[in-house]
PDB file of C-alpha atoms and ligand atoms in Angstrom:
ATOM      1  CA  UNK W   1     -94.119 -48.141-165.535  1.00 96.00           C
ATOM      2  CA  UNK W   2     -94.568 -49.174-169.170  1.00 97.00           C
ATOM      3  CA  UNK W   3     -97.976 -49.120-171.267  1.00 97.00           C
ATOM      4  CA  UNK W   4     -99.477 -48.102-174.475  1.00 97.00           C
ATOM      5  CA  UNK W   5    -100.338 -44.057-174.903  1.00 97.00           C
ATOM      6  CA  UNK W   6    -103.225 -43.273-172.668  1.00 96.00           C
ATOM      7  CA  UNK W   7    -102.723 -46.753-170.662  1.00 97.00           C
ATOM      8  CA  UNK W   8    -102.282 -44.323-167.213  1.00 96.00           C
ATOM      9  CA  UNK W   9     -98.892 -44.189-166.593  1.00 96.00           C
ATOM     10  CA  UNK W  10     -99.305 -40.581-165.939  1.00 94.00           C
ATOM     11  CA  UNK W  11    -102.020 -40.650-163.741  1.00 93.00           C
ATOM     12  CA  UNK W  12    -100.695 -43.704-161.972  1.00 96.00           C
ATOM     13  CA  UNK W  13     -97.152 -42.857-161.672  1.00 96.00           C
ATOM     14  CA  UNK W  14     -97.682 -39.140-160.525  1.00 93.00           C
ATOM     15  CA  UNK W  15     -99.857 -40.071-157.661  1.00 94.00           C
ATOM     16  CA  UNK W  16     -97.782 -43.482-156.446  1.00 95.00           C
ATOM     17  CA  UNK W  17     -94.674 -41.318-156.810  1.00 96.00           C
ATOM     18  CA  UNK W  18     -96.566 -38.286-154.256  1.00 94.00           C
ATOM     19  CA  UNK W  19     -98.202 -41.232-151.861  1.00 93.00           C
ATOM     20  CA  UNK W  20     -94.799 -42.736-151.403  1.00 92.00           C
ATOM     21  CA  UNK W  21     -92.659 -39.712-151.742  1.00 93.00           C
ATOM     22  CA  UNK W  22     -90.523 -40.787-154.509  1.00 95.00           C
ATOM     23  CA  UNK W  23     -89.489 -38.564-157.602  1.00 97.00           C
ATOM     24  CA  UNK W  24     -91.399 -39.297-160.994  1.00 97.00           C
ATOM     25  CA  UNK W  25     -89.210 -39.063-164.132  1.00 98.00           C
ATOM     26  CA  UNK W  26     -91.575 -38.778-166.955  1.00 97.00           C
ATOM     27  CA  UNK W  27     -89.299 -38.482-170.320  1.00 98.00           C
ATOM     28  CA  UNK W  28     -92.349 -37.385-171.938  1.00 96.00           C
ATOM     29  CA  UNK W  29     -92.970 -34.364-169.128  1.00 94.00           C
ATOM     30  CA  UNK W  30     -88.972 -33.622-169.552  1.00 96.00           C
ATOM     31  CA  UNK W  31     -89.496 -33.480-173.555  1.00 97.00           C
ATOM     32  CA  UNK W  32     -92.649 -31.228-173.499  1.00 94.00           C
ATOM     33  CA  UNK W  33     -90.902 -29.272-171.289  1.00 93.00           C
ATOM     34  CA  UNK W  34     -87.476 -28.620-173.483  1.00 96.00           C
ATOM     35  CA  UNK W  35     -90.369 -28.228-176.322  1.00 95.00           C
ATOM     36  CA  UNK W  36     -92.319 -25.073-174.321  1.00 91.00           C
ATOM     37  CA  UNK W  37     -88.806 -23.404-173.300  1.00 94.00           C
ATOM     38  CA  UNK W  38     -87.731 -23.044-176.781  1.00 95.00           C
ATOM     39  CA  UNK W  39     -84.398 -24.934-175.571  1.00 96.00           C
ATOM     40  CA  UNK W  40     -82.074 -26.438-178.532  1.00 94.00           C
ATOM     41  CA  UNK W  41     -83.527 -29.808-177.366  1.00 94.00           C
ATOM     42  CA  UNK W  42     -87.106 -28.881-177.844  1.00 96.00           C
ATOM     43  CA  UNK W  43     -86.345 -27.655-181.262  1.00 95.00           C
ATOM     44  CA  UNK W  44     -84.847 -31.143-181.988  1.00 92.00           C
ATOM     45  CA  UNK W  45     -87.667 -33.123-180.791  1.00 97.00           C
ATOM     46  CA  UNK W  46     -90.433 -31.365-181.240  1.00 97.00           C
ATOM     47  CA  UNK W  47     -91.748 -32.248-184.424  1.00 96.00           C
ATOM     48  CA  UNK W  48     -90.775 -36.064-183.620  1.00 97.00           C
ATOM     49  CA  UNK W  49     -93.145 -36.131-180.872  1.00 97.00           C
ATOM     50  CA  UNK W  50     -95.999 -34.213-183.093  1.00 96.00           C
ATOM     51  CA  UNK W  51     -95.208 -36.907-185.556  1.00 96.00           C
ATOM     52  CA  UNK W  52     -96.322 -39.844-182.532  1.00 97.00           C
ATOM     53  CA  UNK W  53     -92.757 -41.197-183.247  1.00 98.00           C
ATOM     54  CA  UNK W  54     -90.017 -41.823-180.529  1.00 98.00           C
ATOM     55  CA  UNK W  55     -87.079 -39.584-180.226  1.00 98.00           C
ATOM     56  CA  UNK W  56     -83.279 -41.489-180.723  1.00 98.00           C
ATOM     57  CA  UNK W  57     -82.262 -43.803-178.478  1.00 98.00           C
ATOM     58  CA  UNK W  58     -79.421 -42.024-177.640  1.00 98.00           C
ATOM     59  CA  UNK W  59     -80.919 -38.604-177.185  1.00 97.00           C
ATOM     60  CA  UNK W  60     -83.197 -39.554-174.269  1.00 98.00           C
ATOM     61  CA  UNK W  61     -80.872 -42.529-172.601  1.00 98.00           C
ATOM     62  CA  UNK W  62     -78.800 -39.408-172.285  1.00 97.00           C
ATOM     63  CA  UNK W  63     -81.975 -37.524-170.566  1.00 97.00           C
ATOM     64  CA  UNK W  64     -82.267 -40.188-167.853  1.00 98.00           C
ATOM     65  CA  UNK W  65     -78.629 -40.934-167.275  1.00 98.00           C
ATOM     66  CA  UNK W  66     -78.253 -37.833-166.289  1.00 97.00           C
ATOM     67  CA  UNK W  67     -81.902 -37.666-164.364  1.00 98.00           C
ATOM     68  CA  UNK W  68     -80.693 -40.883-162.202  1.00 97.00           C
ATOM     69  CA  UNK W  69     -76.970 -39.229-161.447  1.00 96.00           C
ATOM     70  CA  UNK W  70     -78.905 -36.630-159.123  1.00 97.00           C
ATOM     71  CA  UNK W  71     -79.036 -37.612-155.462  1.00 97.00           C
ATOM     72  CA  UNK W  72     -82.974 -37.102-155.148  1.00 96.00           C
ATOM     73  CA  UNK W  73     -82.557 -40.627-156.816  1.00 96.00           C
ATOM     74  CA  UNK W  74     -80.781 -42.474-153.757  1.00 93.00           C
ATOM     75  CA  UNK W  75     -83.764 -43.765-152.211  1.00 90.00           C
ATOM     76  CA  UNK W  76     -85.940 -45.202-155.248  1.00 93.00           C
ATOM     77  CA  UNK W  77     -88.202 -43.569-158.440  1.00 96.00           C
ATOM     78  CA  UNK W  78     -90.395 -43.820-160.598  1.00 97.00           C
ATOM     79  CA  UNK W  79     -90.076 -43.879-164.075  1.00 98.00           C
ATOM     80  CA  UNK W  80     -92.857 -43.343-166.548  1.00 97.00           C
ATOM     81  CA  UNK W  81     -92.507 -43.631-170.606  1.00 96.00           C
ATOM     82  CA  UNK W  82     -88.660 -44.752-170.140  1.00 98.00           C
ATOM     83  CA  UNK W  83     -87.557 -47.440-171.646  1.00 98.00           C
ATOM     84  CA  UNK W  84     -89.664 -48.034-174.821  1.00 98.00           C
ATOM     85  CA  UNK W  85     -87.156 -49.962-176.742  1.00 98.00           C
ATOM     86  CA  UNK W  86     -84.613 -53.003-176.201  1.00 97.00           C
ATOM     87  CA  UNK W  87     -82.014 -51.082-176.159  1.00 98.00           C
ATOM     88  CA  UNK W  88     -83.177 -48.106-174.098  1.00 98.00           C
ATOM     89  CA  UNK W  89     -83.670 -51.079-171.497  1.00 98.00           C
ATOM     90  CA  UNK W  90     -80.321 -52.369-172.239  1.00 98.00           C
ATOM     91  CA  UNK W  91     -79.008 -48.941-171.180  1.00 98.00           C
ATOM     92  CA  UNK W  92     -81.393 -48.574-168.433  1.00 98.00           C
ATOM     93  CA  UNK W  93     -80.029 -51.907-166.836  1.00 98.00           C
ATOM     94  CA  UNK W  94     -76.060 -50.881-166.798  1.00 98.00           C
ATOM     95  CA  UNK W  95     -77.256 -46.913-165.347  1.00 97.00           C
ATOM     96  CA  UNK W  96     -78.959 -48.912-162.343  1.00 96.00           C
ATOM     97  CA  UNK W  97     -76.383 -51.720-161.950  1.00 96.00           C
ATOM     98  CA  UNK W  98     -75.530 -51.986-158.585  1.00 93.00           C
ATOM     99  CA  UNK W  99     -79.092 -50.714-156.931  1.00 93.00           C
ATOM    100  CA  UNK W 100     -82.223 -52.712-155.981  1.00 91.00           C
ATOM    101  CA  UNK W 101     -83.696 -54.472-159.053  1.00 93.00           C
ATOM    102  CA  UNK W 102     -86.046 -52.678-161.237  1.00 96.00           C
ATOM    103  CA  UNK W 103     -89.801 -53.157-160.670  1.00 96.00           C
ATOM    104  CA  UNK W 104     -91.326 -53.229-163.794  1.00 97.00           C
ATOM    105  CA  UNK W 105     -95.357 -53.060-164.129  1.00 97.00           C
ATOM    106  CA  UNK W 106     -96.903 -53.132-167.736  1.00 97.00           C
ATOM    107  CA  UNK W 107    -100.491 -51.735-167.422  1.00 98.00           C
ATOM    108  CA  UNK W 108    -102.537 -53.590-170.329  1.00 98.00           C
ATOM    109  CA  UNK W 109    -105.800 -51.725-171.492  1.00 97.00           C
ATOM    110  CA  UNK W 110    -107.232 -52.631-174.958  1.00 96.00           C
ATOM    111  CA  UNK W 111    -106.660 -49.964-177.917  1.00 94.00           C
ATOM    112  CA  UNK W 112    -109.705 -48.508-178.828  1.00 94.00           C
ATOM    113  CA  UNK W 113    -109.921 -47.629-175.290  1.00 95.00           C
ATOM    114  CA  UNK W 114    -106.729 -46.080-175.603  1.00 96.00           C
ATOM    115  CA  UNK W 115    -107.970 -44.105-178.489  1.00 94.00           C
ATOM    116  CA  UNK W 116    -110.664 -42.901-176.335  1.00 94.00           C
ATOM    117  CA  UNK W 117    -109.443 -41.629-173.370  1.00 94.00           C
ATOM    118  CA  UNK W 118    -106.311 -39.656-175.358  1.00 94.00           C
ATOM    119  CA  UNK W 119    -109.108 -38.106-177.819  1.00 90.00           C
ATOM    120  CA  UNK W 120    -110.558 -36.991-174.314  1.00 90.00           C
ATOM    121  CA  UNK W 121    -107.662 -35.817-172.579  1.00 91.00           C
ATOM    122  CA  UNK W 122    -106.768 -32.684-171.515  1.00 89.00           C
ATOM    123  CA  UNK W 123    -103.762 -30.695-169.878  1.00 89.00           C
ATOM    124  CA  UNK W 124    -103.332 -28.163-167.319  1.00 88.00           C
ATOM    125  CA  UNK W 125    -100.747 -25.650-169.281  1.00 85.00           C
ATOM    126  CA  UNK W 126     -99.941 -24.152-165.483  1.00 85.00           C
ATOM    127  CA  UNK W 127     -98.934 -27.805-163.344  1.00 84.00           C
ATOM    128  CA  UNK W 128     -99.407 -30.035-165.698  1.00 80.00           C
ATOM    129  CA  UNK W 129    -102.312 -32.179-164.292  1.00 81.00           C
ATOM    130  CA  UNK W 130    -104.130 -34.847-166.582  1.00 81.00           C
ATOM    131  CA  UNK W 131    -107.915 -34.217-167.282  1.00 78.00           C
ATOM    132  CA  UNK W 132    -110.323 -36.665-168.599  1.00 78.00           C
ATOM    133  CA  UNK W 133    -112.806 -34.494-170.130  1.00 71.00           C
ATOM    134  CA  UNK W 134    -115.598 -37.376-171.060  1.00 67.00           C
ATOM    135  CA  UNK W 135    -118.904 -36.892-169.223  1.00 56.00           C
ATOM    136  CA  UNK W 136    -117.899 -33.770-168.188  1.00 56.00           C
ATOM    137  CA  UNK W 137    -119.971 -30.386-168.658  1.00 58.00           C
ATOM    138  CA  UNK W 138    -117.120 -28.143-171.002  1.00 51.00           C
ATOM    139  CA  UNK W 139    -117.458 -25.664-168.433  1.00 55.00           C
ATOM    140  CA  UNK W 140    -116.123 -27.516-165.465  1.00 58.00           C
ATOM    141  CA  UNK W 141    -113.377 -28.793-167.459  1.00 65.00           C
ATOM    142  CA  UNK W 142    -112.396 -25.144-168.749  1.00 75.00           C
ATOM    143  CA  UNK W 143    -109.849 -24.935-165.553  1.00 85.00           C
ATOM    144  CA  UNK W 144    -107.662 -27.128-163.794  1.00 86.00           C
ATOM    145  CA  UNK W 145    -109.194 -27.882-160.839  1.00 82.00           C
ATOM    146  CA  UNK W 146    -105.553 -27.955-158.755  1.00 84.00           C
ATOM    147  CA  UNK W 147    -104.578 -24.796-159.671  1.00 89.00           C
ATOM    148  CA  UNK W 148    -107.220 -22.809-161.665  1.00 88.00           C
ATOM    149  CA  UNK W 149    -104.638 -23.022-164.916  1.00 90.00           C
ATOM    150  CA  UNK W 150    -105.969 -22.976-168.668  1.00 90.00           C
ATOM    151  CA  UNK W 151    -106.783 -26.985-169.717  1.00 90.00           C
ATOM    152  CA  UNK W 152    -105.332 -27.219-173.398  1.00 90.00           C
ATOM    153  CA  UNK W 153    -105.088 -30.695-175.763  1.00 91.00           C
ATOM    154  CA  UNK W 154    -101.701 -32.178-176.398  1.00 91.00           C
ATOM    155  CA  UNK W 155    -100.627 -31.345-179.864  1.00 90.00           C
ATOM    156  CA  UNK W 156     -99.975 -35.145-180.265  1.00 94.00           C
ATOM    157  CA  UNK W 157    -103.730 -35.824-178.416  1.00 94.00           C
ATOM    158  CA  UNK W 158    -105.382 -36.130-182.090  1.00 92.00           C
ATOM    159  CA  UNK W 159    -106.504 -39.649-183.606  1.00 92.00           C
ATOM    160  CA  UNK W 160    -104.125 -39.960-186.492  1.00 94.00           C
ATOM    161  CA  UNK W 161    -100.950 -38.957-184.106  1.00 96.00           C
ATOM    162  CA  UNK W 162    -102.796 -41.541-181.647  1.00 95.00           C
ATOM    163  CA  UNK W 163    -102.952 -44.085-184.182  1.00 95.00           C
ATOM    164  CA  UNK W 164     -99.275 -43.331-185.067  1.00 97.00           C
ATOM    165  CA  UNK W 165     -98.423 -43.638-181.495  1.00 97.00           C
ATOM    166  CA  UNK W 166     -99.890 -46.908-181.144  1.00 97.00           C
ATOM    167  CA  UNK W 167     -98.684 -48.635-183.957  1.00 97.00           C
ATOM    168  CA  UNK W 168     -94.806 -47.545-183.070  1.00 97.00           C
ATOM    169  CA  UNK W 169     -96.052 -49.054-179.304  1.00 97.00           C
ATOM    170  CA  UNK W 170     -97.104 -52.062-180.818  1.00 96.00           C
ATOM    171  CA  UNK W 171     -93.672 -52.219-183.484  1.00 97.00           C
ATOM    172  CA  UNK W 172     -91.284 -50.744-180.699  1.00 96.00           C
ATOM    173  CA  UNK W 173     -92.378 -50.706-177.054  1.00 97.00           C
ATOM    174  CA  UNK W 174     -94.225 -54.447-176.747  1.00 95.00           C
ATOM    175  CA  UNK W 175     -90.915 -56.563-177.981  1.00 94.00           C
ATOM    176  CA  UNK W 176     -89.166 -54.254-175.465  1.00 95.00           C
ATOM    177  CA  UNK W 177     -91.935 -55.805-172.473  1.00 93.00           C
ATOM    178  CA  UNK W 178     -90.425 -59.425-173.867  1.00 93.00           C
ATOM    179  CA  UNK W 179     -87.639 -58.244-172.440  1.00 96.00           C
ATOM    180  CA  UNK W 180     -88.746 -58.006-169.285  1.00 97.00           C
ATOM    181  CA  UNK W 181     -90.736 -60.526-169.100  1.00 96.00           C
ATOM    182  CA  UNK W 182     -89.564 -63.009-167.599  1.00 95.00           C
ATOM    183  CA  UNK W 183     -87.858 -61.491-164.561  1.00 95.00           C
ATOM    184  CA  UNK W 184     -88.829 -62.050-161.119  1.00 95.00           C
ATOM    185  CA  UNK W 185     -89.856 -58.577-160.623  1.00 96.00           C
ATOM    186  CA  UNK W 186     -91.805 -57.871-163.083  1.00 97.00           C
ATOM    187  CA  UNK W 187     -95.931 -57.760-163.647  1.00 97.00           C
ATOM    188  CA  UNK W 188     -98.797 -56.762-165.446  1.00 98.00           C
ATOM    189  CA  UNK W 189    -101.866 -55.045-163.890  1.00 98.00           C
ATOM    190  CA  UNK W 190    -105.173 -54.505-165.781  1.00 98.00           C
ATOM    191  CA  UNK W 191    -105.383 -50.232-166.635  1.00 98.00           C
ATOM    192  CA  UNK W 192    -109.089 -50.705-168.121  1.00 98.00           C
ATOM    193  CA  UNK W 193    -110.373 -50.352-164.743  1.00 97.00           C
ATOM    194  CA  UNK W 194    -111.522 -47.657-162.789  1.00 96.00           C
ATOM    195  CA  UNK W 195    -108.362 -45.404-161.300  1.00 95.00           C
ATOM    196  CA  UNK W 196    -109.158 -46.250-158.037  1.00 96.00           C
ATOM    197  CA  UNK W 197    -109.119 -49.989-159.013  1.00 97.00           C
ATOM    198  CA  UNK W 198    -106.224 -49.367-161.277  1.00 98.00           C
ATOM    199  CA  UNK W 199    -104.369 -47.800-157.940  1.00 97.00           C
ATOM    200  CA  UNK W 200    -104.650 -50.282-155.545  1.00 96.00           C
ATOM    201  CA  UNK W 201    -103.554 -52.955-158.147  1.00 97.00           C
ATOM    202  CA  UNK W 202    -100.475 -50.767-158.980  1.00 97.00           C
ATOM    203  CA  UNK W 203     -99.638 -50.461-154.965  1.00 95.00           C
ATOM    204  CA  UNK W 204    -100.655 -54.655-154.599  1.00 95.00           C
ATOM    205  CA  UNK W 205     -97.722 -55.348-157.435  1.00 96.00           C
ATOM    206  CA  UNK W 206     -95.389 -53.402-156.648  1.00 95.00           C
ATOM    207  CA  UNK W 207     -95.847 -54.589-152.831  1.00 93.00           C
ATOM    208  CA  UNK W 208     -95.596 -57.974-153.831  1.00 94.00           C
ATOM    209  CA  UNK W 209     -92.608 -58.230-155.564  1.00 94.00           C
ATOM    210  CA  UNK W 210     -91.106 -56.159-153.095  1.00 91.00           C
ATOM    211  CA  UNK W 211     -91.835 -58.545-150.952  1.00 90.00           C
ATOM    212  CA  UNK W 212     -90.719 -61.658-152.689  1.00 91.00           C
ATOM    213  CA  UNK W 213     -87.410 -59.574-153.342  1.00 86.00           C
ATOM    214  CA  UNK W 214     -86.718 -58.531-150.057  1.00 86.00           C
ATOM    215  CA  UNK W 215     -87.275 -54.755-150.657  1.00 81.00           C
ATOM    216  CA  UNK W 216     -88.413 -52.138-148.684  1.00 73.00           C
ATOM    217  CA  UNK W 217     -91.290 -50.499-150.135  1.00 66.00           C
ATOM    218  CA  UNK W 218     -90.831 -47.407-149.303  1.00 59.00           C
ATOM    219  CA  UNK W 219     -88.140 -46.263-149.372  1.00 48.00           C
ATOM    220  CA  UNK W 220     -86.006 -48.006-152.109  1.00 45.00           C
ATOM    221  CA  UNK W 221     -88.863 -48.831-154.971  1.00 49.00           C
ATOM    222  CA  UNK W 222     -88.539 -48.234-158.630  1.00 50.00           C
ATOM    223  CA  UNK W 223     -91.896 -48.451-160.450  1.00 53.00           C
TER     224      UNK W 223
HETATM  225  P1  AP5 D 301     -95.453 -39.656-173.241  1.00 96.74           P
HETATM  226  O1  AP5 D 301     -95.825 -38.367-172.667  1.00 96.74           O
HETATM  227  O2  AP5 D 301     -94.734 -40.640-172.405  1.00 96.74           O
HETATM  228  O3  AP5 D 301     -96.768 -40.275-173.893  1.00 96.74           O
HETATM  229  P2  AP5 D 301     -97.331 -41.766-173.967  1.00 96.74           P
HETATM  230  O4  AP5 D 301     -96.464 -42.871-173.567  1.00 96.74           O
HETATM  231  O5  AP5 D 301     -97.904 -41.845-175.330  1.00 96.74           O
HETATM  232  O6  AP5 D 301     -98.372 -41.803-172.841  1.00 96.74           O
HETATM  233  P3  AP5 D 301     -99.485 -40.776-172.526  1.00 96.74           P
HETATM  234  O7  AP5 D 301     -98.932 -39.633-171.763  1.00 96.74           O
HETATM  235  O8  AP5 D 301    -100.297 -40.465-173.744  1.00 96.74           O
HETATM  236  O9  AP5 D 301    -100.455 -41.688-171.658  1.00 96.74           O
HETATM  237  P4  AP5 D 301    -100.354 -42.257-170.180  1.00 96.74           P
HETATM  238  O10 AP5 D 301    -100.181 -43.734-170.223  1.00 96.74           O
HETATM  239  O11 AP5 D 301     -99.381 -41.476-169.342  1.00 96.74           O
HETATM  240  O12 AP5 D 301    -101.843 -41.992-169.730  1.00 96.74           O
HETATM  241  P5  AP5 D 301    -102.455 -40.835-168.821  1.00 96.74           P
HETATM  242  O13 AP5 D 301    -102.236 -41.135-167.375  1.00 96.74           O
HETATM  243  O14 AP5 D 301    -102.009 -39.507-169.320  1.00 96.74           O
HETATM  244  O15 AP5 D 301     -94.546 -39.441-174.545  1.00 96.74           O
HETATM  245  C1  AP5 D 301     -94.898 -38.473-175.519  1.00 96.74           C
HETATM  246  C2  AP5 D 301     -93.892 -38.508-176.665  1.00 96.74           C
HETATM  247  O16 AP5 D 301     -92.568 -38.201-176.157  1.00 96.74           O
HETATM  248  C3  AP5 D 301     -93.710 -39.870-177.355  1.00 96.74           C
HETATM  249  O17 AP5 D 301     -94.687 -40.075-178.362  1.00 96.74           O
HETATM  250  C4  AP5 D 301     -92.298 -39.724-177.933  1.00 96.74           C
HETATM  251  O18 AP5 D 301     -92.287 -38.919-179.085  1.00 96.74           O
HETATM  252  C5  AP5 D 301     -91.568 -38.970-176.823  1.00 96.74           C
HETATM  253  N1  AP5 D 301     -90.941 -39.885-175.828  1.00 96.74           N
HETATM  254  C6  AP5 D 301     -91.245 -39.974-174.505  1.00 96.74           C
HETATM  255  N2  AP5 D 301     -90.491 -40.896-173.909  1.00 96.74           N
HETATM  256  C7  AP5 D 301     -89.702 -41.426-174.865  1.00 96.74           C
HETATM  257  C8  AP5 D 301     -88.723 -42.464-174.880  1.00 96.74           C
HETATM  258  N3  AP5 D 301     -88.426 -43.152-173.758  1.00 96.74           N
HETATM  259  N4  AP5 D 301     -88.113 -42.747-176.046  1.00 96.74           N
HETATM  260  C9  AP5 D 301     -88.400 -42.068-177.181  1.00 96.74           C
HETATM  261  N5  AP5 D 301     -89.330 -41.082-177.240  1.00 96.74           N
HETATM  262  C10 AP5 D 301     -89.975 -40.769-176.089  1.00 96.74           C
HETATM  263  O19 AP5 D 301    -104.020 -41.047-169.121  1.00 96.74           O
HETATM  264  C11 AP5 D 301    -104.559 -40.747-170.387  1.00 96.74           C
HETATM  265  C12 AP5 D 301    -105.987 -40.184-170.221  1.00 96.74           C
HETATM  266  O20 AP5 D 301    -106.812 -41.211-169.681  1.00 96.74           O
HETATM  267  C13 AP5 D 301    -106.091 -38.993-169.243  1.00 96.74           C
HETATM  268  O21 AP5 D 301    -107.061 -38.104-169.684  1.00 96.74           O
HETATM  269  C14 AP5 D 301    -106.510 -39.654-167.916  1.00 96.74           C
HETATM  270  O22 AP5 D 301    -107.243 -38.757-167.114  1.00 96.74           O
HETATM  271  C15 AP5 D 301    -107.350 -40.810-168.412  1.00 96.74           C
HETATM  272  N6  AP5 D 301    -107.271 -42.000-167.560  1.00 96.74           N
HETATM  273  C16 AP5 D 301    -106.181 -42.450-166.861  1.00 96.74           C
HETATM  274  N7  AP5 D 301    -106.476 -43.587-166.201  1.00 96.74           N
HETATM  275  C17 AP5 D 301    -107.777 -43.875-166.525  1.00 96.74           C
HETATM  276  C18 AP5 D 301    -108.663 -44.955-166.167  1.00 96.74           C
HETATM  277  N8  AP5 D 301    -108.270 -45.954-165.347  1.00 96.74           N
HETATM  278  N9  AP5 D 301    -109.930 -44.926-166.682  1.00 96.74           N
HETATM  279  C19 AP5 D 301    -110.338 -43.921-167.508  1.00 96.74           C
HETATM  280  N10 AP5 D 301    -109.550 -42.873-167.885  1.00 96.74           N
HETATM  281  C20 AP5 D 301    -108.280 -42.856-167.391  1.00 96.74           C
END
């Protein structure tokens, strides 16, 4: 699943991945993660991610080599925020060589929405669910509504880090999409729609080049 920050990928990936009872791999979850547990990799990476740049290449291929070698794997994923550069989806190619082919979505939604909804965002510090808190009353957005955890901004969730993380999308990420571009099994969906809208295009995608590719959808689909 590849996209600008605050494109959906989250959202979208987190409940495709629980409908069709696959395993999400989010490298950005995994990094915030290694960041809250104080491990040596969250003091590496830390203030990279505060910064809105990328971590090294090699770092995080590392991450998800090692996240695909576990057998929860076998029977398809989906991967959100990984790869981001050509040669994180160089890498990505020779770690699934030998599977089904990659379905690769690009959600496109314009940036100053972007801006928007990341400005507006906020995160259960408990499970990890994504808020929108626009049109909202601050009080019912105080909790998480799964779990009745505190809602907290992303350190990285402010306009200049947003801005940051947009134009290293823009330098990094999009020549990375020409990558993919051009392959059977990949397409692009529109995320400036309502989620619900956003959803069913996801599921219509990834159903149709399933389809066209001979794939059973599920089990066996990478998104
Ligand atoms: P990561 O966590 O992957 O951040 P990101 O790619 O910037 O994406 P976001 O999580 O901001 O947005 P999203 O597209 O998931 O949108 P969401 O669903 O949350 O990475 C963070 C950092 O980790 C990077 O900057 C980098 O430092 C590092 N990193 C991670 N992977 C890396 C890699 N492969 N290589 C190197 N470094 C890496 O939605 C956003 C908001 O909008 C939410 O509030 C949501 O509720 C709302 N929303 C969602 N859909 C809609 C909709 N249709 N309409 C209105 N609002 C919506």
């Amino acid at each position: 699943m590849l996209g600008p920050p605050g494109a959906g990928k989250g959202t979208q990936a987190e409940r495709f991945a629980r409908e069709h009872g696959l395993p999400k791999i989010s490298t950005g979850d995994i990094l915030r993660e290694a960041v809250q547990s104080g491990s040596d990799l969250g003091r590496v990476v830390k203030a990279v991610m505060e910064r809105g740049e990328l971590v090294s290449d090699e770092l995080i291929t590392g991450i998800v080599r090692e996240r695909l070698g576990r057998p929860d794997v076998v029977g398809g994923f989906v991967l959100d925020g990984f790869p981001r550069t050509v040669p994180q989806a160089e890498a990505l190619d020779g770690i699934v060589a030998g599977r089904d082919p990659l379905i690769v979505i690009e959600m496109q939604v314009p940036d100053e929405e972007l801006v928007r909804r990341v400005q507006g965002r906020r995160v259960c510090k408990a499970c990890g669910t994504n808020v929108s808190a626009f049109g909202a009353n601050p009080s019912t957005v105080a909790r998480c509504e799964r779990c009745g955890g505190e809602l907290v901004t992303r350190s990285d969730d402010t306009e200049a880090v947003v801005r940051e993380r947009l134009r290293v999308y823009w330098r990094d990420t999009r020549p990375m999409i020409e990558y993919y571009s051009h392959r059977p099994t990949f397409r692009v969906i529109d995320g400036a729609q309502e989620p619900e809208q956003v959803r069913q295009a996801l599921v219509a995608a990834v159903m149709g080049v399933a389809k066209a590719a001979g794939l059973s959808v599920p089990p066996g689909a990478r998104v």
